Amino acid sequence: MLSVDNISLAFGGVKALTDISFDVREHEIRAIIGPNGAGKSSMLNCINGVYSPQRGTIRIGTETFRQMDPNKAARMGIARTFQNIALFKGMSVLDNLMTGRNLKMNCGLLAQALYLGPNRREEIEHREKVEHIIDFLQIESVRKTPVARLPYGIQKRVELGRALAAEPRLLLLDEPMAGMNIEEKQDMCRFILDVNDEFGTTIVLIEHDMGVVMDISDRVVVLDYGKKIGDGTPDDVRNNQAVIDAYLGVAH
Amino acid sequence: MTPAGIPPAAADTFPRLLLHHAQVRGGRTAIREKDLGIWLSWSWQQVADEVRATACGLAALGFKRGMTLAIIGDNRPRLYWSMMAAQALGGIPVPLYQDAVAGEMKFVLENAGIVFAVVEDQEQADKLLEVRSHCPLLQHIVFDNGRGMRNYTAAGVLAFDQLMARGREFDAAHPGFFAAEVAAGKVGDTSVMLYTSGTTGSPKGVCHTHGSLIAAASGDIAFDGFTADDEILSYLPMAWVGDHVFSYTQALVAGFCVNCPESSETVMTDLREIGPTYYFAPPRVFENLLTQVMIRMEDAAPFKRRVFHHFMAVAKRCGGAIMDGRAGSVAFGDRVQYALGNLLVYGPLLNVLGMSRIRVAYTGGAAIGPDLFEFYRSLGINLKQLYGQTETAAYVCKHPNGQVKLDTVGKPLPGVQIRIAANGEVQVLTPSMMKEYYQRPDATAESISPDGWFLTGDAGYFDADGHIKIIDRAKDVGRLTDGTLFAPAYIENKLKFFPQIKEAVAFGHDRDTCTAFINIDLDSVGNWAERRGIAYAGYTDLAQKEAVYEVIRDCVEQVNRDLAADPKLGNSQVRRFLILHKELDADDGELTRTRKVRRGFIAERYAQLVDALYSIASHCEIEAQVKFEDGRTGTIRADVRICDVAARTGVPMGRAA
Amino acid sequence: MFYREAGQFKTSYAADQQLFPIRQDRIAMLALLVLAVAVVPLIASNYVLTAILLPFLVFALAALGLNILTGYAGQLSLGTAAFMAVGAVAAYNFQLRIPGMPVLGSFVLGGLTAALVGIGFGLPSLRIKGFYLAVATLAAQFFIPWLLVKVSWFSNNSSSGVISAQPVVILGFAFDSPVRKYLLVLAIVALMALAAKNLVRSSIGRAWMAVRDMDVAAEVIGIRIMRTKLIAFAVSSFYCGVAGALYASVYLGSVEADGFNLDLSFRILFMVIIGGVGSILGSFLGAAFITLMPIALDRLLPWAAELLNLNLPAGVTSMVQLVVFGALIILFLIVEPHGLARLWQIGKEKLRLWPFPY
Amino acid sequence: MQFFFEVLIGGLLAGVMYSLVALGFVLIYKASGVFNFAQGAMVFFAALTFVGLQEKTGLPFWIVLALTLAVMILLGVLTERIVLRPLVNQPQITLFMATIGLSFLLEGLSQLIWGSDVRRLDLGLQDEPIQVVMDRFGILISKFDLAAAAVAGVLVGVLAVFFNKTRIGRALRAVADDHQAALAVGIPLQQIWSIVWSVAGFVALVAGLLWGARNGVQFALTFVALKALPVLILGGFESILGAIVGGLIIGAAEKLAEVYLGPLVGGGIEGWFAYMLALLFLLVRPEGLFGEKRIDRV
């Protein structure tokens, strides 16, 4: 489904990623873990084109890219969430989700100005799909509240909803459970598993909480100081000495 | 539009009533459900078709006449249709409480010999699968919302849509089958089995027949004049007689429209969207609502607060009278003020609560405090009290329009006779009496007297205007050592009226004075404490605060003043009370599922505290087992203060705050 | 207080997404329309029509255009008057040079020309953001009026650069009297406001707001930033163009490129700020406020002067007007950055929740 | 050829005047992140106050200058107190609009107080050419322009040192980056802003005097700000050096264009030429000559 081959990324002198390669299979939950500053988010940003790596290629399906741009990524069915929430503050939850669907809407400008006829049908059709996501994420009661007013945990869920609204093939989740209490974490895990199970979306997940990673991911990549030090199922990663050192902080 | 009136005699079972409505008003909306953001609606004809398909589906799976069908879940159209489908096949629907744990369901599944079960979603299905090993009879589990159940492979688990698909095949294969089954239904067949939560012993299955329920429903409709244009919101547990009578039997007899809310969290917003014309709720709902209103008004701007309190005072003075049509007795100035209040305060208040279109509102199932009752009537809601049990399909007494007395439960309904036994117990003869307790002839014999009267187990008496005044459960009514009547529930309800008090337990039987446990309402008292800058860590800490005891003592004194003025109960005033260190909770077995106090259990469990109340101690060390939300148990240690209250002499009836 | 929302439930998405879901709002809007169409022409004097209502409507249209660009798409523009000028001159020339061109047609074409020019000056917005963009539109504000005056072909080589606009005749019906002019402009503005409201609540409107709030996130979910910004410029300039055409032909009666100066741009910007950034209603509230304010001051100042018996020299009122304008801008930005529209919205919210605070 | 040099030097000297005003913008932007559109109005207000005081009091030049400076500092403090303090964490666009409001307020106020007729301002500098340069190179350079350029040069030097070397200068730069962070570190934000606005007021005063002396103290002075904008685009909003270099380029280019390009197109191009130049420049380097490149961290 997706394969990253010897990607290297540097900001001026700072080497964020050096020679990273790993693949993600269809319908898999692939976790990327590593201590803070290991380059996890940068990796995600390379996949969906926010940063452009100096070396290496990204293969999605059959096409290979040196440089990916966010728009093309979105059109190819890659959606993502951000580490610190990137919701549209000026809009309500419903509008945020509907914006997620804009790739699927193609009514002309004039049709939208008249609103009746084709545009109305399209709005209603997409509204129904968004309502399914709202029902799926159980955020019915905050459907019409402006996003800025919602608590942190709910905002994270809305952002996941917006990414789902684009019906992606590949979903990149950047620390979806950061700053959540146990109950919210359990809910979010259940949502991620349901998304993978019900919609069949492949998921690349960045997460700190070892418990969560070991429970729900099929395979894990471990990064440290921008280098890949581990790859495989949660079990073989758990007793991989390099990974333990990285986390327990053995002197480099 | 055909007049509401009672349907023709031929339609004397619920399935036949359904077909009658489908024929007479096929196009009208019968039921609505809020889902995915909008209200989906089904007409009577559509409901009839769905019920037909469901019934044939059940038949295809081997559902026979006389079998029982368990129904578990929130108020969903498909669950109501399953009831009708079961009745169409001559079966008996058995609704269960959706928030009961698997263990509690096991008893009912065995007792009612459940083979078929229709559940709402994965949560309920998992409960059934959990106890399946203990209930060999349970074969088929049909689920409506299949979320998360895609790869459930357990035998007999079936989606509702598959059931209906098989039903349609079966219907095509046996054209006359459905009509024949409906025709085979008889008035005397058992139409539903409702398990009473029962404060003592294990639950009993109350069997009602089509006849008894339709008699009750027809009486209700004639009494209050409901028509097919009425709208109700059905949000109460389906296993409770209140919901069954309100959103099933009466709906099927009168033909009005039932609306199912989206989820339990959105009930208040859905109530406002629907704006029902007929509303029913247990006193606890009205109590919570009153507390919420008061808390929100406390936070309003000073001007708004002043306007609000001014007009509430006006409403208290003359609202009740205007409501009862005795406007003549109200001074002209007050009537103008009330009209102004209607525009400025009561109208908008009821509108925000979603109650502005209510023509008739009932409360019942437990005693309601007179002042709470008066609050809503003065706002302009035609709130009335009804009295009845599961066994009598809640069809015993109701307040007639215009004759509402605050501390009575109304007059006997048409066709109902009431007599007071020697021990003060109310006995009832009503067409809406149950057939029997399922497979419990002993219990049936106990509660139905040889000459066919139902023994309610409540103590009460007729007052001057022919209204029944219920004071307490017969068996709980005791006597103080000096002989005065001691009715714990009556005292507790007076205490519970104050927003600060959530629950109360009174003691006094075979004692010389009366004492009480008090549970404070964390929201209301917490808000009150924050406003005065009193810091508190949690419920236990707040409960033991000196200032809180002061507030509660005022409430108890006011209750004593009321009691002093009542001739029969004058002496049973609360002399000493303590504030419990934990909230009484159904999970700890201290309350029933419908939040009624289980006095015996509590007296036994906190015997140490009860003794302290009757000693001269001002403190008492207590340690109690508590079950937390996620199942773990822990203990709470607390040093509970005990407070004395001065007794009141026969002061005239003072108004409670 | 007046809202009775109990019982108003929605059975279809169309009902839920309609313009005014609450019945009381629909009644209020209907009443307003009836008042504007039927009652006002009867009771309003010619002075009120020409001096207050006409400019209010025209400026509201221009403010609407600017609000789409600045309020919804987040692209600050100081060149509104320039695009109005393009609209006015283009409409005049279309009518002049193409025989039999209907007046309304010339307005639309004028708007389209302004839209093209708008896109031209919108191109820099792709690479530059914030203040730098404001300066680019300022370049338009200086360049376009100069160009229109300098190149005499535009003004049909009249010496003074001031051309009397053609009379407005549609389907043989002359819109010359104030009442007819008012009704014509009212119809056009109402229709375009409805179109704007529809645009804003459908997919392009959400794309604009997404670009305004966080363009990085917008890009990641597939919104083509460039296309969205250019559409915003085009639609906004179209509205300003039509407003310019109406301003010249219906309100002033003369097309004069120099009249569309920086001061007019600022006035429209004030309307958007005070009225409410990012709200259709805000444009109308702002336009009403800025049109009525000077008139109110003219009456108030002499009265206040007598009261305090100071003798005010003649030219003072316009000075005081400047001071009051400046002070109001600052006041609004401090008290309610989202302007009158937000105050209106808060008021409405309070009424719906009356007597509760939340 | 000689004529070309004359126009060029004239342009450069005019450019210095532009950069002087641009400096006021840069100062405030660098210190408070606010794009102060009211700088032009402040220039006009300063000049008018100076002339007004001179007429009313008849005091010698230096005393009036000091008085006007005091008024400008008071204005700076008041602006910070009333307008900026409540808007501390608002987005830049809101602050920008607030300064537009401020410019209208100042324009109205100054004319209310001192009346709106045009006044002569005599700085004791004559606007005739310098003889010696005229003889040797035959280029007409007015003494006035040279003096003005000298004053501007001195002022710029002082400010450059002030910004980079002194403690307050470093605090200013910190505040410009992030108001909250600066507050958190304990920098007295309100105090800093008052200083900055007073200094900007001083720069406006100097610019006002020079511009006022050149073409009279009248409402047109406020349009000086519009002249300075292209300078800012070229030089970048944050850098003092940028303001100077930008001012020179614009000044020279404008004069040359007026002389050579103007006739072809029918004259009067000085209004928009600077802007078009800046606009083209922007397409190449969106953040101006010396501005830092803004990296969008996700």
PDB file of N, CA, C and O in Angstrom, chain C residues 76 127-128 131-132 135-136 138-139 142-143 146 150 262 266 270 273 319 322-323 326-327 329 333-334, chain D residues 37 87 92 96-98 101 104-105 108-109 111 226 229 233 237 265-268 272 275 279 283-284 286:
ATOM      1  N   LEU C  76      -6.802  40.537   3.284  1.00  0.00           N
ATOM      2  CA  LEU C  76      -7.051  41.970   3.527  1.00  0.00           C
ATOM      3  C   LEU C  76      -6.926  42.751   2.219  1.00  0.00           C
ATOM      4  O   LEU C  76      -5.987  42.510   1.455  1.00  0.00           O
ATOM      5  N   ARG C 127       1.563  34.321  -3.303  1.00  0.00           N
ATOM      6  CA  ARG C 127       2.898  34.172  -2.709  1.00  0.00           C
ATOM      7  C   ARG C 127       3.001  34.990  -1.425  1.00  0.00           C
ATOM      8  O   ARG C 127       3.789  34.660  -0.560  1.00  0.00           O
ATOM      9  N   ILE C 128       2.234  36.046  -1.333  1.00  0.00           N
ATOM     10  CA  ILE C 128       2.460  36.893  -0.146  1.00  0.00           C
ATOM     11  C   ILE C 128       1.210  36.897   0.741  1.00  0.00           C
ATOM     12  O   ILE C 128       0.095  36.735   0.267  1.00  0.00           O
ATOM     13  N   PHE C 131       0.106  41.736   5.562  1.00  0.00           N
ATOM     14  CA  PHE C 131       0.255  43.167   5.248  1.00  0.00           C
ATOM     15  C   PHE C 131       0.737  43.370   3.828  1.00  0.00           C
ATOM     16  O   PHE C 131       0.264  44.232   3.105  1.00  0.00           O
ATOM     17  N   TYR C 132       1.695  42.538   3.457  1.00  0.00           N
ATOM     18  CA  TYR C 132       2.227  42.755   2.113  1.00  0.00           C
ATOM     19  C   TYR C 132       1.090  42.722   1.098  1.00  0.00           C
ATOM     20  O   TYR C 132       1.015  43.511   0.168  1.00  0.00           O
ATOM     21  N   VAL C 135      -0.765  45.890   0.852  1.00  0.00           N
ATOM     22  CA  VAL C 135      -0.053  46.919   0.074  1.00  0.00           C
ATOM     23  C   VAL C 135      -0.246  46.657  -1.420  1.00  0.00           C
ATOM     24  O   VAL C 135      -0.428  47.587  -2.218  1.00  0.00           O
ATOM     25  N   ALA C 136      -0.305  45.381  -1.799  1.00  0.00           N
ATOM     26  CA  ALA C 136      -0.499  45.082  -3.243  1.00  0.00           C
ATOM     27  C   ALA C 136      -1.855  45.645  -3.679  1.00  0.00           C
ATOM     28  O   ALA C 136      -1.977  46.278  -4.733  1.00  0.00           O
ATOM     29  N   LEU C 138      -3.306  48.076  -2.382  1.00  0.00           N
ATOM     30  CA  LEU C 138      -3.184  49.548  -2.357  1.00  0.00           C
ATOM     31  C   LEU C 138      -2.624  50.024  -3.697  1.00  0.00           C
ATOM     32  O   LEU C 138      -3.053  51.040  -4.246  1.00  0.00           O
ATOM     33  N   ALA C 139      -1.726  49.191  -4.244  1.00  0.00           N
ATOM     34  CA  ALA C 139      -1.159  49.535  -5.567  1.00  0.00           C
ATOM     35  C   ALA C 139      -2.311  49.634  -6.570  1.00  0.00           C
ATOM     36  O   ALA C 139      -2.418  50.601  -7.342  1.00  0.00           O
ATOM     37  N   PHE C 142      -4.226  52.866  -6.337  1.00  0.00           N
ATOM     38  CA  PHE C 142      -3.614  54.071  -6.934  1.00  0.00           C
ATOM     39  C   PHE C 142      -3.558  53.956  -8.453  1.00  0.00           C
ATOM     40  O   PHE C 142      -3.786  54.907  -9.185  1.00  0.00           O
ATOM     41  N   PHE C 143      -3.282  52.749  -8.920  1.00  0.00           N
ATOM     42  CA  PHE C 143      -3.015  52.588 -10.353  1.00  0.00           C
ATOM     43  C   PHE C 143      -4.297  52.683 -11.174  1.00  0.00           C
ATOM     44  O   PHE C 143      -4.395  53.447 -12.130  1.00  0.00           O
ATOM     45  N   TRP C 146      -6.024  56.086 -11.811  1.00  0.00           N
ATOM     46  CA  TRP C 146      -5.147  56.913 -12.667  1.00  0.00           C
ATOM     47  C   TRP C 146      -5.281  56.463 -14.101  1.00  0.00           C
ATOM     48  O   TRP C 146      -5.481  57.250 -15.035  1.00  0.00           O
ATOM     49  N   LYS C 150      -6.575  58.659 -17.209  1.00  0.00           N
ATOM     50  CA  LYS C 150      -5.533  59.001 -18.221  1.00  0.00           C
ATOM     51  C   LYS C 150      -5.977  58.554 -19.619  1.00  0.00           C
ATOM     52  O   LYS C 150      -5.941  59.328 -20.571  1.00  0.00           O
ATOM     53  N   LEU C 262      -9.033  56.523  -2.322  1.00  0.00           N
ATOM     54  CA  LEU C 262      -8.639  55.707  -1.163  1.00  0.00           C
ATOM     55  C   LEU C 262      -9.614  55.909  -0.005  1.00  0.00           C
ATOM     56  O   LEU C 262      -9.957  54.982   0.713  1.00  0.00           O
ATOM     57  N   PHE C 266     -11.425  53.159   2.359  1.00  0.00           N
ATOM     58  CA  PHE C 266     -11.393  53.080   3.830  1.00  0.00           C
ATOM     59  C   PHE C 266     -12.810  53.024   4.398  1.00  0.00           C
ATOM     60  O   PHE C 266     -13.124  52.241   5.298  1.00  0.00           O
ATOM     61  N   PHE C 270     -14.230  50.303   6.856  1.00  0.00           N
ATOM     62  CA  PHE C 270     -14.838  50.567   8.176  1.00  0.00           C
ATOM     63  C   PHE C 270     -16.169  49.828   8.303  1.00  0.00           C
ATOM     64  O   PHE C 270     -16.480  49.206   9.317  1.00  0.00           O
ATOM     65  N   ILE C 273     -15.478  46.371   9.201  1.00  0.00           N
ATOM     66  CA  ILE C 273     -14.958  46.167  10.576  1.00  0.00           C
ATOM     67  C   ILE C 273     -16.088  46.392  11.577  1.00  0.00           C
ATOM     68  O   ILE C 273     -16.369  45.553  12.421  1.00  0.00           O
ATOM     69  N   MET C 319     -14.574  67.576  10.530  1.00  0.00           N
ATOM     70  CA  MET C 319     -13.441  67.190  11.396  1.00  0.00           C
ATOM     71  C   MET C 319     -13.936  66.282  12.510  1.00  0.00           C
ATOM     72  O   MET C 319     -13.365  65.220  12.784  1.00  0.00           O
ATOM     73  N   LEU C 322     -14.473  62.868  11.447  1.00  0.00           N
ATOM     74  CA  LEU C 322     -13.233  62.074  11.358  1.00  0.00           C
ATOM     75  C   LEU C 322     -12.871  61.510  12.736  1.00  0.00           C
ATOM     76  O   LEU C 322     -12.622  60.310  12.908  1.00  0.00           O
ATOM     77  N   VAL C 323     -12.903  62.419  13.714  1.00  0.00           N
ATOM     78  CA  VAL C 323     -12.506  61.984  15.070  1.00  0.00           C
ATOM     79  C   VAL C 323     -13.432  60.869  15.545  1.00  0.00           C
ATOM     80  O   VAL C 323     -13.001  59.806  16.018  1.00  0.00           O
ATOM     81  N   GLY C 326     -12.695  57.579  13.775  1.00  0.00           N
ATOM     82  CA  GLY C 326     -11.483  56.930  14.301  1.00  0.00           C
ATOM     83  C   GLY C 326     -11.756  56.310  15.669  1.00  0.00           C
ATOM     84  O   GLY C 326     -11.443  55.142  15.924  1.00  0.00           O
ATOM     85  N   ALA C 327     -12.396  57.123  16.518  1.00  0.00           N
ATOM     86  CA  ALA C 327     -12.636  56.629  17.883  1.00  0.00           C
ATOM     87  C   ALA C 327     -13.500  55.377  17.846  1.00  0.00           C
ATOM     88  O   ALA C 327     -13.247  54.385  18.546  1.00  0.00           O
ATOM     89  N   ILE C 329     -13.845  53.141  15.487  1.00  0.00           N
ATOM     90  CA  ILE C 329     -13.104  51.957  15.008  1.00  0.00           C
ATOM     91  C   ILE C 329     -12.351  51.327  16.185  1.00  0.00           C
ATOM     92  O   ILE C 329     -12.473  50.129  16.469  1.00  0.00           O
ATOM     93  N   LEU C 333     -13.024  47.653  17.943  1.00  0.00           N
ATOM     94  CA  LEU C 333     -11.994  46.602  17.931  1.00  0.00           C
ATOM     95  C   LEU C 333     -11.696  46.135  19.350  1.00  0.00           C
ATOM     96  O   LEU C 333     -11.377  44.982  19.605  1.00  0.00           O
ATOM     97  N   ILE C 334     -11.838  47.058  20.294  1.00  0.00           N
ATOM     98  CA  ILE C 334     -11.539  46.662  21.686  1.00  0.00           C
ATOM     99  C   ILE C 334     -12.741  45.900  22.254  1.00  0.00           C
ATOM    100  O   ILE C 334     -12.613  44.801  22.787  1.00  0.00           O
TER     101      ILE C 334
ATOM    102  N   PHE D  37      -0.328  52.303  10.774  1.00  0.00           N
ATOM    103  CA  PHE D  37      -0.772  53.099   9.621  1.00  0.00           C
ATOM    104  C   PHE D  37      -0.886  54.576  10.001  1.00  0.00           C
ATOM    105  O   PHE D  37      -0.946  55.458   9.146  1.00  0.00           O
ATOM    106  N   LEU D  87      -5.600  45.611  23.402  1.00  0.00           N
ATOM    107  CA  LEU D  87      -5.570  44.719  22.217  1.00  0.00           C
ATOM    108  C   LEU D  87      -4.303  43.856  22.233  1.00  0.00           C
ATOM    109  O   LEU D  87      -3.799  43.468  21.194  1.00  0.00           O
ATOM    110  N   GLN D  92      -2.681  40.397  14.267  1.00  0.00           N
ATOM    111  CA  GLN D  92      -2.066  41.606  13.686  1.00  0.00           C
ATOM    112  C   GLN D  92      -3.094  42.399  12.897  1.00  0.00           C
ATOM    113  O   GLN D  92      -3.077  43.626  12.899  1.00  0.00           O
ATOM    114  N   PHE D  96      -3.725  46.355  13.080  1.00  0.00           N
ATOM    115  CA  PHE D  96      -3.541  47.188  11.880  1.00  0.00           C
ATOM    116  C   PHE D  96      -4.749  48.097  11.696  1.00  0.00           C
ATOM    117  O   PHE D  96      -4.639  49.309  11.511  1.00  0.00           O
ATOM    118  N   MET D  97      -5.954  47.503  11.844  1.00  0.00           N
ATOM    119  CA  MET D  97      -7.169  48.302  11.644  1.00  0.00           C
ATOM    120  C   MET D  97      -7.286  49.364  12.746  1.00  0.00           C
ATOM    121  O   MET D  97      -7.737  50.484  12.506  1.00  0.00           O
ATOM    122  N   ALA D  98      -6.809  49.016  13.930  1.00  0.00           N
ATOM    123  CA  ALA D  98      -6.883  50.005  15.027  1.00  0.00           C
ATOM    124  C   ALA D  98      -6.038  51.223  14.669  1.00  0.00           C
ATOM    125  O   ALA D  98      -6.432  52.372  14.904  1.00  0.00           O
ATOM    126  N   GLY D 101      -7.875  53.471  12.422  1.00  0.00           N
ATOM    127  CA  GLY D 101      -8.798  54.298  13.228  1.00  0.00           C
ATOM    128  C   GLY D 101      -8.034  55.440  13.873  1.00  0.00           C
ATOM    129  O   GLY D 101      -8.460  56.611  13.847  1.00  0.00           O
ATOM    130  N   PHE D 104      -7.278  58.319  11.505  1.00  0.00           N
ATOM    131  CA  PHE D 104      -8.436  59.225  11.285  1.00  0.00           C
ATOM    132  C   PHE D 104      -8.626  60.120  12.503  1.00  0.00           C
ATOM    133  O   PHE D 104      -8.856  61.333  12.399  1.00  0.00           O
ATOM    134  N   LEU D 105      -8.480  59.531  13.665  1.00  0.00           N
ATOM    135  CA  LEU D 105      -8.672  60.294  14.913  1.00  0.00           C
ATOM    136  C   LEU D 105      -7.690  61.463  14.962  1.00  0.00           C
ATOM    137  O   LEU D 105      -8.061  62.617  15.210  1.00  0.00           O
ATOM    138  N   GLY D 108      -8.408  64.241  12.345  1.00  0.00           N
ATOM    139  CA  GLY D 108      -9.533  65.087  12.773  1.00  0.00           C
ATOM    140  C   GLY D 108      -9.122  65.979  13.931  1.00  0.00           C
ATOM    141  O   GLY D 108      -9.331  67.204  13.923  1.00  0.00           O
ATOM    142  N   LEU D 109      -8.450  65.413  14.905  1.00  0.00           N
ATOM    143  CA  LEU D 109      -8.078  66.138  16.134  1.00  0.00           C
ATOM    144  C   LEU D 109      -7.167  67.313  15.806  1.00  0.00           C
ATOM    145  O   LEU D 109      -7.428  68.449  16.224  1.00  0.00           O
ATOM    146  N   GLN D 111      -6.713  68.947  13.117  1.00  0.00           N
ATOM    147  CA  GLN D 111      -7.354  70.085  12.426  1.00  0.00           C
ATOM    148  C   GLN D 111      -8.345  70.778  13.342  1.00  0.00           C
ATOM    149  O   GLN D 111      -8.563  71.987  13.258  1.00  0.00           O
ATOM    150  N   LEU D 226       1.630  57.046   2.794  1.00  0.00           N
ATOM    151  CA  LEU D 226       1.380  56.154   1.640  1.00  0.00           C
ATOM    152  C   LEU D 226       2.632  56.071   0.772  1.00  0.00           C
ATOM    153  O   LEU D 226       2.894  55.069   0.124  1.00  0.00           O
ATOM    154  N   LEU D 229       5.056  53.380   2.269  1.00  0.00           N
ATOM    155  CA  LEU D 229       4.715  51.941   2.213  1.00  0.00           C
ATOM    156  C   LEU D 229       5.578  51.156   1.243  1.00  0.00           C
ATOM    157  O   LEU D 229       6.162  50.136   1.626  1.00  0.00           O
ATOM    158  N   ILE D 233       7.971  47.778   1.777  1.00  0.00           N
ATOM    159  CA  ILE D 233       7.890  46.487   1.067  1.00  0.00           C
ATOM    160  C   ILE D 233       9.277  46.105   0.580  1.00  0.00           C
ATOM    161  O   ILE D 233       9.742  44.998   0.759  1.00  0.00           O
ATOM    162  N   PHE D 237       9.778  44.734   6.585  1.00  0.00           N
ATOM    163  CA  PHE D 237       9.128  45.478   7.677  1.00  0.00           C
ATOM    164  C   PHE D 237      10.020  45.566   8.905  1.00  0.00           C
ATOM    165  O   PHE D 237       9.875  46.451   9.727  1.00  0.00           O
ATOM    166  N   VAL D 265       3.752  58.422 -20.841  1.00  0.00           N
ATOM    167  CA  VAL D 265       2.448  57.855 -20.457  1.00  0.00           C
ATOM    168  C   VAL D 265       1.483  58.979 -20.054  1.00  0.00           C
ATOM    169  O   VAL D 265       0.357  58.726 -19.677  1.00  0.00           O
ATOM    170  N   GLY D 266       1.949  60.208 -20.123  1.00  0.00           N
ATOM    171  CA  GLY D 266       0.998  61.263 -19.795  1.00  0.00           C
ATOM    172  C   GLY D 266       1.131  61.740 -18.366  1.00  0.00           C
ATOM    173  O   GLY D 266       0.209  62.285 -17.769  1.00  0.00           O
ATOM    174  N   GLY D 267       2.275  61.523 -17.784  1.00  0.00           N
ATOM    175  CA  GLY D 267       2.591  62.168 -16.501  1.00  0.00           C
ATOM    176  C   GLY D 267       1.746  61.653 -15.344  1.00  0.00           C
ATOM    177  O   GLY D 267       0.948  60.729 -15.487  1.00  0.00           O
ATOM    178  N   GLY D 268       1.991  62.261 -14.219  1.00  0.00           N
ATOM    179  CA  GLY D 268       1.191  61.952 -13.027  1.00  0.00           C
ATOM    180  C   GLY D 268       1.385  60.524 -12.532  1.00  0.00           C
ATOM    181  O   GLY D 268       0.518  59.938 -11.881  1.00  0.00           O
ATOM    182  N   TRP D 272       1.378  56.014  -8.456  1.00  0.00           N
ATOM    183  CA  TRP D 272       1.342  54.561  -8.329  1.00  0.00           C
ATOM    184  C   TRP D 272       2.649  53.874  -8.681  1.00  0.00           C
ATOM    185  O   TRP D 272       2.851  52.695  -8.420  1.00  0.00           O
ATOM    186  N   TYR D 275       4.432  51.940  -6.058  1.00  0.00           N
ATOM    187  CA  TYR D 275       3.711  50.710  -5.657  1.00  0.00           C
ATOM    188  C   TYR D 275       3.933  49.588  -6.646  1.00  0.00           C
ATOM    189  O   TYR D 275       4.205  48.438  -6.269  1.00  0.00           O
ATOM    190  N   LEU D 279       5.457  46.089  -5.900  1.00  0.00           N
ATOM    191  CA  LEU D 279       4.650  44.885  -6.147  1.00  0.00           C
ATOM    192  C   LEU D 279       5.460  43.858  -6.940  1.00  0.00           C
ATOM    193  O   LEU D 279       5.555  42.684  -6.579  1.00  0.00           O
ATOM    194  N   LEU D 283       6.862  39.951  -5.816  1.00  0.00           N
ATOM    195  CA  LEU D 283       6.653  38.629  -6.431  1.00  0.00           C
ATOM    196  C   LEU D 283       7.935  37.825  -6.397  1.00  0.00           C
ATOM    197  O   LEU D 283       7.934  36.598  -6.291  1.00  0.00           O
ATOM    198  N   VAL D 284       9.063  38.581  -6.393  1.00  0.00           N
ATOM    199  CA  VAL D 284      10.343  37.847  -6.398  1.00  0.00           C
ATOM    200  C   VAL D 284      10.676  37.424  -4.971  1.00  0.00           C
ATOM    201  O   VAL D 284      10.863  36.239  -4.675  1.00  0.00           O
ATOM    202  N   PRO D 286       8.985  37.588  -1.438  1.00  0.00           N
ATOM    203  CA  PRO D 286       7.767  37.977  -0.705  1.00  0.00           C
ATOM    204  C   PRO D 286       8.039  38.691   0.614  1.00  0.00           C
ATOM    205  O   PRO D 286       7.225  39.476   1.068  1.00  0.00           O
TER     206      PRO D 286
END
